[in-house]
Amino acid sequence: MRHKTRGIVLKHTNYSETSVVAQIFTEKFGLQSYIVNGARKPRAKIGTVLLQPLFLLDMVVSYNERGTLHRIVEARQLPAFQTIPYDVYKRAVLLFLNEMLYKSLRQQGTDEPLFDYIFNAVSWLDSAEKMPPDFHLYFLVKLSKFLGFHPAPPKPGCVFFDLKDGVFCQTLPGHPFALQHPHTTHFASLLTCSMEQLPSLRIPLADRRFLLEKIIDFYRLHIDSLGEIKSHAILEEVLG
């Protein structure tokens, strides 16, 4: 049967001389694999140009409940990116977030709130005149809510954050997976601010780099299959 759904591209791999298999997180069916015949041909109806990391698609797909490979009947980029393809900083952040998402959503079923969060955050980034330097930190902290391990809200007098338990606490935990001042303060700001307030955050570069390492640790502690994040080093090199 054919169905209309929105999708977020995570990855595509070569399948044959002219075809690819695309992993796409869909609004209607969750994470699915689609074979796209002829995608590598110069004049493909659905080409690899549409299957780039975190491209937002409006699709018509065939879906078979008993199958593991489905087909895309129609696809178009909607909304079409206006700034991301031309902004080296946005592209680097998107590639990093794409790797985090791909490794976090391996078995993800239908989840419309999660889909909407990712779709709207990527759309917001594309529409922003200038990317807030803390966008990737904010995105991952907020994403954890939809993945089931969102940190508890900050509490007065709790100057440490336990990455294992996901709670702010008054004493330093007896393991290395913890934050303390000033990183606890920055982390709390990311938790409590809105997307609209994000441009006003000013986390110093050294603290931003440290927080990113710890947020990746936070994900590793709660997602067993996360593994190594390879785009992390490239992101730091581009962002300075």
mmCIF file of N, CA, C and O in Angstrom, residues 32-103:
data_model
loop_
_atom_site.group_PDB
_atom_site.id
_atom_site.type_symbol
_atom_site.label_atom_id
_atom_site.label_comp_id
_atom_site.label_asym_id
_atom_site.label_seq_id
_atom_site.Cartn_x
_atom_site.Cartn_y
_atom_site.Cartn_z
ATOM 1 N N GLN A 32 12.890 3.559 9.012
ATOM 2 C CA GLN A 32 12.668 2.581 7.956
ATOM 3 C C GLN A 32 13.822 2.619 6.964
ATOM 4 O O GLN A 32 14.517 3.631 6.829
ATOM 5 N N SER A 33 14.027 1.493 6.276
ATOM 6 C CA SER A 33 15.012 1.405 5.200
ATOM 7 C C SER A 33 14.292 1.344 3.870
ATOM 8 O O SER A 33 13.356 0.556 3.703
ATOM 9 N N TYR A 34 14.729 2.178 2.927
ATOM 10 C CA TYR A 34 14.095 2.252 1.613
ATOM 11 C C TYR A 34 15.136 2.005 0.533
ATOM 12 O O TYR A 34 16.207 2.622 0.547
ATOM 13 N N ILE A 35 14.814 1.113 -0.394
ATOM 14 C CA ILE A 35 15.655 0.949 -1.564
ATOM 15 C C ILE A 35 15.205 1.956 -2.618
ATOM 16 O O ILE A 35 14.007 2.123 -2.870
ATOM 17 N N VAL A 36 16.160 2.673 -3.168
ATOM 18 C CA VAL A 36 15.855 3.695 -4.173
ATOM 19 C C VAL A 36 16.601 3.306 -5.446
ATOM 20 O O VAL A 36 17.812 3.530 -5.582
ATOM 21 N N ASN A 37 15.887 2.701 -6.361
ATOM 22 C CA ASN A 37 16.493 2.244 -7.610
ATOM 23 C C ASN A 37 16.887 3.433 -8.495
ATOM 24 O O ASN A 37 16.117 4.390 -8.630
ATOM 25 N N GLY A 38 18.075 3.366 -9.056
ATOM 26 C CA GLY A 38 18.519 4.398 -9.985
ATOM 27 C C GLY A 38 18.897 5.716 -9.352
ATOM 28 O O GLY A 38 19.111 6.713 -10.051
ATOM 29 N N ALA A 39 19.025 5.753 -8.016
ATOM 30 C CA ALA A 39 19.299 7.021 -7.323
ATOM 31 C C ALA A 39 20.640 7.622 -7.715
ATOM 32 O O ALA A 39 20.834 8.842 -7.615
ATOM 33 N N ARG A 40 21.575 6.787 -8.193
ATOM 34 C CA ARG A 40 22.914 7.284 -8.524
ATOM 35 C C ARG A 40 23.056 7.664 -9.998
ATOM 36 O O ARG A 40 24.132 8.049 -10.439
ATOM 37 N N LYS A 41 21.966 7.564 -10.736
ATOM 38 C CA LYS A 41 21.995 7.985 -12.128
ATOM 39 C C LYS A 41 21.937 9.513 -12.205
ATOM 40 O O LYS A 41 21.327 10.161 -11.343
ATOM 41 N N PRO A 42 22.534 10.122 -13.240
ATOM 42 C CA PRO A 42 22.583 11.584 -13.343
ATOM 43 C C PRO A 42 21.207 12.256 -13.330
ATOM 44 O O PRO A 42 21.059 13.332 -12.764
ATOM 45 N N ARG A 43 20.221 11.645 -13.952
ATOM 46 C CA ARG A 43 18.890 12.264 -14.035
ATOM 47 C C ARG A 43 17.852 11.487 -13.235
ATOM 48 O O ARG A 43 16.696 11.365 -13.640
ATOM 49 N N ALA A 44 18.253 10.995 -12.087
ATOM 50 C CA ALA A 44 17.351 10.191 -11.263
ATOM 51 C C ALA A 44 16.169 11.015 -10.778
ATOM 52 O O ALA A 44 16.316 12.184 -10.400
ATOM 53 N N LYS A 45 14.999 10.405 -10.771
ATOM 54 C CA LYS A 45 13.797 11.061 -10.243
ATOM 55 C C LYS A 45 13.965 11.335 -8.751
ATOM 56 O O LYS A 45 13.577 12.392 -8.243
ATOM 57 N N ILE A 46 14.493 10.348 -8.039
ATOM 58 C CA ILE A 46 14.826 10.502 -6.620
ATOM 59 C C ILE A 46 16.317 10.211 -6.496
ATOM 60 O O ILE A 46 16.744 9.057 -6.422
ATOM 61 N N GLY A 47 17.143 11.264 -6.536
ATOM 62 C CA GLY A 47 18.593 11.102 -6.552
ATOM 63 C C GLY A 47 19.214 11.242 -5.177
ATOM 64 O O GLY A 47 18.543 11.613 -4.198
ATOM 65 N N THR A 48 20.504 10.965 -5.110
ATOM 66 C CA THR A 48 21.199 11.054 -3.830
ATOM 67 C C THR A 48 21.259 12.490 -3.307
ATOM 68 O O THR A 48 21.476 12.695 -2.111
ATOM 69 N N VAL A 49 21.039 13.460 -4.176
ATOM 70 C CA VAL A 49 21.013 14.858 -3.721
ATOM 71 C C VAL A 49 19.881 15.086 -2.723
ATOM 72 O O VAL A 49 19.964 15.975 -1.874
ATOM 73 N N LEU A 50 18.818 14.267 -2.809
ATOM 74 C CA LEU A 50 17.697 14.372 -1.875
ATOM 75 C C LEU A 50 17.925 13.584 -0.592
ATOM 76 O O LEU A 50 17.151 13.716 0.353
ATOM 77 N N LEU A 51 18.960 12.756 -0.580
ATOM 78 C CA LEU A 51 19.158 11.815 0.517
ATOM 79 C C LEU A 51 20.360 12.180 1.369
ATOM 80 O O LEU A 51 21.056 11.324 1.900
ATOM 81 N N GLN A 52 20.601 13.487 1.524
ATOM 82 C CA GLN A 52 21.711 13.979 2.330
ATOM 83 C C GLN A 52 21.318 14.016 3.815
ATOM 84 O O GLN A 52 20.134 14.080 4.151
ATOM 85 N N PRO A 53 22.295 13.977 4.715
ATOM 86 C CA PRO A 53 22.007 13.928 6.145
ATOM 87 C C PRO A 53 21.067 15.035 6.628
ATOM 88 O O PRO A 53 21.295 16.216 6.371
ATOM 89 N N LEU A 54 20.007 14.616 7.300
ATOM 90 C CA LEU A 54 18.988 15.459 7.923
ATOM 91 C C LEU A 54 18.202 16.301 6.921
ATOM 92 O O LEU A 54 17.590 17.301 7.318
ATOM 93 N N PHE A 55 18.195 15.919 5.646
ATOM 94 C CA PHE A 55 17.261 16.546 4.716
ATOM 95 C C PHE A 55 15.843 16.181 5.145
ATOM 96 O O PHE A 55 15.575 15.050 5.566
ATOM 97 N N LEU A 56 14.948 17.137 5.030
ATOM 98 C CA LEU A 56 13.552 16.966 5.427
ATOM 99 C C LEU A 56 12.729 16.702 4.175
ATOM 100 O O LEU A 56 12.727 17.521 3.250
ATOM 101 N N LEU A 57 12.023 15.582 4.157
ATOM 102 C CA LEU A 57 11.338 15.148 2.948
ATOM 103 C C LEU A 57 9.838 15.023 3.150
ATOM 104 O O LEU A 57 9.361 14.678 4.237
ATOM 105 N N ASP A 58 9.122 15.268 2.078
ATOM 106 C CA ASP A 58 7.706 14.949 1.965
ATOM 107 C C ASP A 58 7.627 13.783 0.984
ATOM 108 O O ASP A 58 8.046 13.923 -0.173
ATOM 109 N N MET A 59 7.105 12.626 1.427
ATOM 110 C CA MET A 59 7.241 11.418 0.631
ATOM 111 C C MET A 59 5.916 10.686 0.448
ATOM 112 O O MET A 59 5.000 10.803 1.267
ATOM 113 N N VAL A 60 5.867 9.919 -0.623
ATOM 114 C CA VAL A 60 4.881 8.860 -0.801
ATOM 115 C C VAL A 60 5.674 7.567 -0.845
ATOM 116 O O VAL A 60 6.616 7.436 -1.647
ATOM 117 N N VAL A 61 5.343 6.619 0.040
ATOM 118 C CA VAL A 61 6.124 5.385 0.143
ATOM 119 C C VAL A 61 5.214 4.168 0.058
ATOM 120 O O VAL A 61 4.023 4.239 0.364
ATOM 121 N N SER A 62 5.789 3.076 -0.382
ATOM 122 C CA SER A 62 5.099 1.798 -0.280
ATOM 123 C C SER A 62 5.547 1.148 1.013
ATOM 124 O O SER A 62 6.724 1.238 1.389
ATOM 125 N N TYR A 63 4.623 0.507 1.707
ATOM 126 C CA TYR A 63 4.946 -0.063 3.011
ATOM 127 C C TYR A 63 4.352 -1.460 3.126
ATOM 128 O O TYR A 63 3.156 -1.657 2.902
ATOM 129 N N ASN A 64 5.204 -2.411 3.469
ATOM 130 C CA ASN A 64 4.795 -3.794 3.662
ATOM 131 C C ASN A 64 5.141 -4.189 5.086
ATOM 132 O O ASN A 64 6.318 -4.204 5.460
ATOM 133 N N GLU A 65 4.140 -4.493 5.910
ATOM 134 C CA GLU A 65 4.378 -4.800 7.318
ATOM 135 C C GLU A 65 5.324 -5.979 7.506
ATOM 136 O O GLU A 65 5.999 -6.092 8.524
ATOM 137 N N ARG A 66 5.381 -6.883 6.547
ATOM 138 C CA ARG A 66 6.227 -8.069 6.677
ATOM 139 C C ARG A 66 7.629 -7.859 6.106
ATOM 140 O O ARG A 66 8.496 -8.711 6.260
ATOM 141 N N GLY A 67 7.843 -6.736 5.453
ATOM 142 C CA GLY A 67 9.125 -6.498 4.801
ATOM 143 C C GLY A 67 10.050 -5.637 5.626
ATOM 144 O O GLY A 67 9.626 -4.926 6.544
ATOM 145 N N THR A 68 11.338 -5.689 5.297
ATOM 146 C CA THR A 68 12.332 -4.842 5.960
ATOM 147 C C THR A 68 12.861 -3.760 5.026
ATOM 148 O O THR A 68 13.443 -2.775 5.481
ATOM 149 N N LEU A 69 12.669 -3.946 3.724
ATOM 150 C CA LEU A 69 13.050 -2.944 2.730
ATOM 151 C C LEU A 69 11.797 -2.460 2.015
ATOM 152 O O LEU A 69 11.026 -3.265 1.492
ATOM 153 N N HIS A 70 11.594 -1.147 2.019
ATOM 154 C CA HIS A 70 10.424 -0.561 1.382
ATOM 155 C C HIS A 70 10.884 0.327 0.233
ATOM 156 O O HIS A 70 12.078 0.444 -0.025
ATOM 157 N N ARG A 71 9.940 0.949 -0.434
ATOM 158 C CA ARG A 71 10.298 1.773 -1.596
ATOM 159 C C ARG A 71 9.684 3.163 -1.473
ATOM 160 O O ARG A 71 8.584 3.333 -0.952
ATOM 161 N N ILE A 72 10.434 4.140 -1.983
ATOM 162 C CA ILE A 72 9.938 5.514 -2.057
ATOM 163 C C ILE A 72 9.353 5.714 -3.453
ATOM 164 O O ILE A 72 10.042 5.530 -4.457
ATOM 165 N N VAL A 73 8.085 6.083 -3.502
ATOM 166 C CA VAL A 73 7.411 6.308 -4.784
ATOM 167 C C VAL A 73 7.646 7.739 -5.260
ATOM 168 O O VAL A 73 7.960 7.985 -6.424
ATOM 169 N N GLU A 74 7.507 8.694 -4.341
ATOM 170 C CA GLU A 74 7.737 10.111 -4.646
ATOM 171 C C GLU A 74 8.444 10.749 -3.459
ATOM 172 O O GLU A 74 8.243 10.339 -2.317
ATOM 173 N N ALA A 75 9.252 11.763 -3.727
ATOM 174 C CA ALA A 75 9.929 12.485 -2.643
ATOM 175 C C ALA A 75 10.316 13.875 -3.112
ATOM 176 O O ALA A 75 10.727 14.066 -4.262
ATOM 177 N N ARG A 76 10.179 14.831 -2.211
ATOM 178 C CA ARG A 76 10.660 16.193 -2.464
ATOM 179 C C ARG A 76 11.121 16.782 -1.139
ATOM 180 O O ARG A 76 10.636 16.402 -0.061
ATOM 181 N N GLN A 77 12.076 17.671 -1.212
ATOM 182 C CA GLN A 77 12.566 18.323 -0.005
ATOM 183 C C GLN A 77 11.572 19.395 0.406
ATOM 184 O O GLN A 77 11.248 20.294 -0.365
ATOM 185 N N LEU A 78 11.055 19.271 1.634
ATOM 186 C CA LEU A 78 10.064 20.231 2.117
ATOM 187 C C LEU A 78 10.163 20.337 3.637
ATOM 188 O O LEU A 78 9.892 19.366 4.340
ATOM 189 N N PRO A 79 10.574 21.493 4.146
ATOM 190 C CA PRO A 79 10.974 22.678 3.392
ATOM 191 C C PRO A 79 12.384 22.527 2.795
ATOM 192 O O PRO A 79 13.229 21.850 3.370
ATOM 193 N N ALA A 80 12.599 23.170 1.664
ATOM 194 C CA ALA A 80 13.919 23.179 1.037
ATOM 195 C C ALA A 80 14.850 24.080 1.845
ATOM 196 O O ALA A 80 14.470 25.195 2.207
ATOM 197 N N PHE A 81 16.052 23.607 2.132
ATOM 198 C CA PHE A 81 16.997 24.399 2.909
ATOM 199 C C PHE A 81 17.381 25.675 2.155
ATOM 200 O O PHE A 81 17.655 25.655 0.959
ATOM 201 N N GLN A 82 17.444 26.781 2.914
ATOM 202 C CA GLN A 82 17.818 28.071 2.356
ATOM 203 C C GLN A 82 19.228 28.496 2.744
ATOM 204 O O GLN A 82 19.884 29.235 2.011
ATOM 205 N N THR A 83 19.712 28.050 3.901
ATOM 206 C CA THR A 83 21.018 28.514 4.389
ATOM 207 C C THR A 83 21.995 27.385 4.677
ATOM 208 O O THR A 83 23.206 27.562 4.506
ATOM 209 N N ILE A 84 21.512 26.243 5.136
ATOM 210 C CA ILE A 84 22.399 25.162 5.570
ATOM 211 C C ILE A 84 23.402 24.742 4.486
ATOM 212 O O ILE A 84 24.596 24.577 4.783
ATOM 213 N N PRO A 85 23.001 24.581 3.232
ATOM 214 C CA PRO A 85 23.984 24.139 2.229
ATOM 215 C C PRO A 85 25.124 25.124 1.994
ATOM 216 O O PRO A 85 26.167 24.749 1.452
ATOM 217 N N TYR A 86 24.942 26.389 2.397
ATOM 218 C CA TYR A 86 25.924 27.438 2.105
ATOM 219 C C TYR A 86 26.660 27.922 3.350
ATOM 220 O O TYR A 86 27.461 28.851 3.270
ATOM 221 N N ASP A 87 26.394 27.306 4.494
ATOM 222 C CA ASP A 87 26.975 27.742 5.761
ATOM 223 C C ASP A 87 27.826 26.604 6.324
ATOM 224 O O ASP A 87 27.306 25.574 6.758
ATOM 225 N N VAL A 88 29.148 26.766 6.332
ATOM 226 C CA VAL A 88 30.043 25.693 6.739
ATOM 227 C C VAL A 88 29.828 25.292 8.193
ATOM 228 O O VAL A 88 29.956 24.111 8.558
ATOM 229 N N TYR A 89 29.467 26.263 9.046
ATOM 230 C CA TYR A 89 29.256 25.965 10.462
ATOM 231 C C TYR A 89 27.978 25.152 10.666
ATOM 232 O O TYR A 89 27.956 24.172 11.416
ATOM 233 N N LYS A 90 26.921 25.556 10.006
ATOM 234 C CA LYS A 90 25.659 24.811 10.106
ATOM 235 C C LYS A 90 25.817 23.403 9.549
ATOM 236 O O LYS A 90 25.281 22.434 10.104
ATOM 237 N N ARG A 91 26.544 23.270 8.453
ATOM 238 C CA ARG A 91 26.738 21.944 7.848
ATOM 239 C C ARG A 91 27.500 21.028 8.803
ATOM 240 O O ARG A 91 27.180 19.852 8.946
ATOM 241 N N ALA A 92 28.539 21.565 9.446
ATOM 242 C CA ALA A 92 29.335 20.753 10.372
ATOM 243 C C ALA A 92 28.484 20.299 11.560
ATOM 244 O O ALA A 92 28.567 19.139 11.994
ATOM 245 N N VAL A 93 27.682 21.205 12.096
ATOM 246 C CA VAL A 93 26.812 20.854 13.212
ATOM 247 C C VAL A 93 25.788 19.809 12.789
ATOM 248 O O VAL A 93 25.509 18.843 13.512
ATOM 249 N N LEU A 94 25.233 19.962 11.597
ATOM 250 C CA LEU A 94 24.229 19.020 11.111
ATOM 251 C C LEU A 94 24.817 17.627 10.919
ATOM 252 O O LEU A 94 24.179 16.621 11.244
ATOM 253 N N LEU A 95 26.047 17.541 10.411
ATOM 254 C CA LEU A 95 26.691 16.242 10.227
ATOM 255 C C LEU A 95 26.951 15.565 11.576
ATOM 256 O O LEU A 95 26.776 14.347 11.717
ATOM 257 N N PHE A 96 27.344 16.340 12.562
ATOM 258 C CA PHE A 96 27.559 15.791 13.897
ATOM 259 C C PHE A 96 26.242 15.310 14.507
ATOM 260 O O PHE A 96 26.153 14.185 15.017
ATOM 261 N N LEU A 97 25.217 16.147 14.448
ATOM 262 C CA LEU A 97 23.921 15.762 15.016
ATOM 263 C C LEU A 97 23.334 14.570 14.282
ATOM 264 O O LEU A 97 22.675 13.716 14.882
ATOM 265 N N ASN A 98 23.582 14.507 12.978
ATOM 266 C CA ASN A 98 23.098 13.372 12.204
ATOM 267 C C ASN A 98 23.723 12.064 12.712
ATOM 268 O O ASN A 98 23.036 11.049 12.849
ATOM 269 N N GLU A 99 25.033 12.095 13.007
ATOM 270 C CA GLU A 99 25.676 10.884 13.521
ATOM 271 C C GLU A 99 25.102 10.503 14.882
ATOM 272 O O GLU A 99 24.841 9.318 15.161
ATOM 273 N N MET A 100 24.888 11.497 15.739
ATOM 274 C CA MET A 100 24.300 11.223 17.051
ATOM 275 C C MET A 100 22.896 10.627 16.901
ATOM 276 O O MET A 100 22.538 9.661 17.597
ATOM 277 N N LEU A 101 22.124 11.175 16.001
ATOM 278 C CA LEU A 101 20.764 10.670 15.793
ATOM 279 C C LEU A 101 20.774 9.267 15.209
ATOM 280 O O LEU A 101 20.033 8.388 15.656
ATOM 281 N N TYR A 102 21.612 9.044 14.202
ATOM 282 C CA TYR A 102 21.666 7.732 13.556
ATOM 283 C C TYR A 102 22.019 6.643 14.567
ATOM 284 O O TYR A 102 21.444 5.548 14.551
ATOM 285 N N LYS A 103 22.933 6.952 15.494
ATOM 286 C CA LYS A 103 23.364 5.955 16.467
ATOM 287 C C LYS A 103 22.433 5.870 17.679
ATOM 288 O O LYS A 103 22.508 4.916 18.450
#
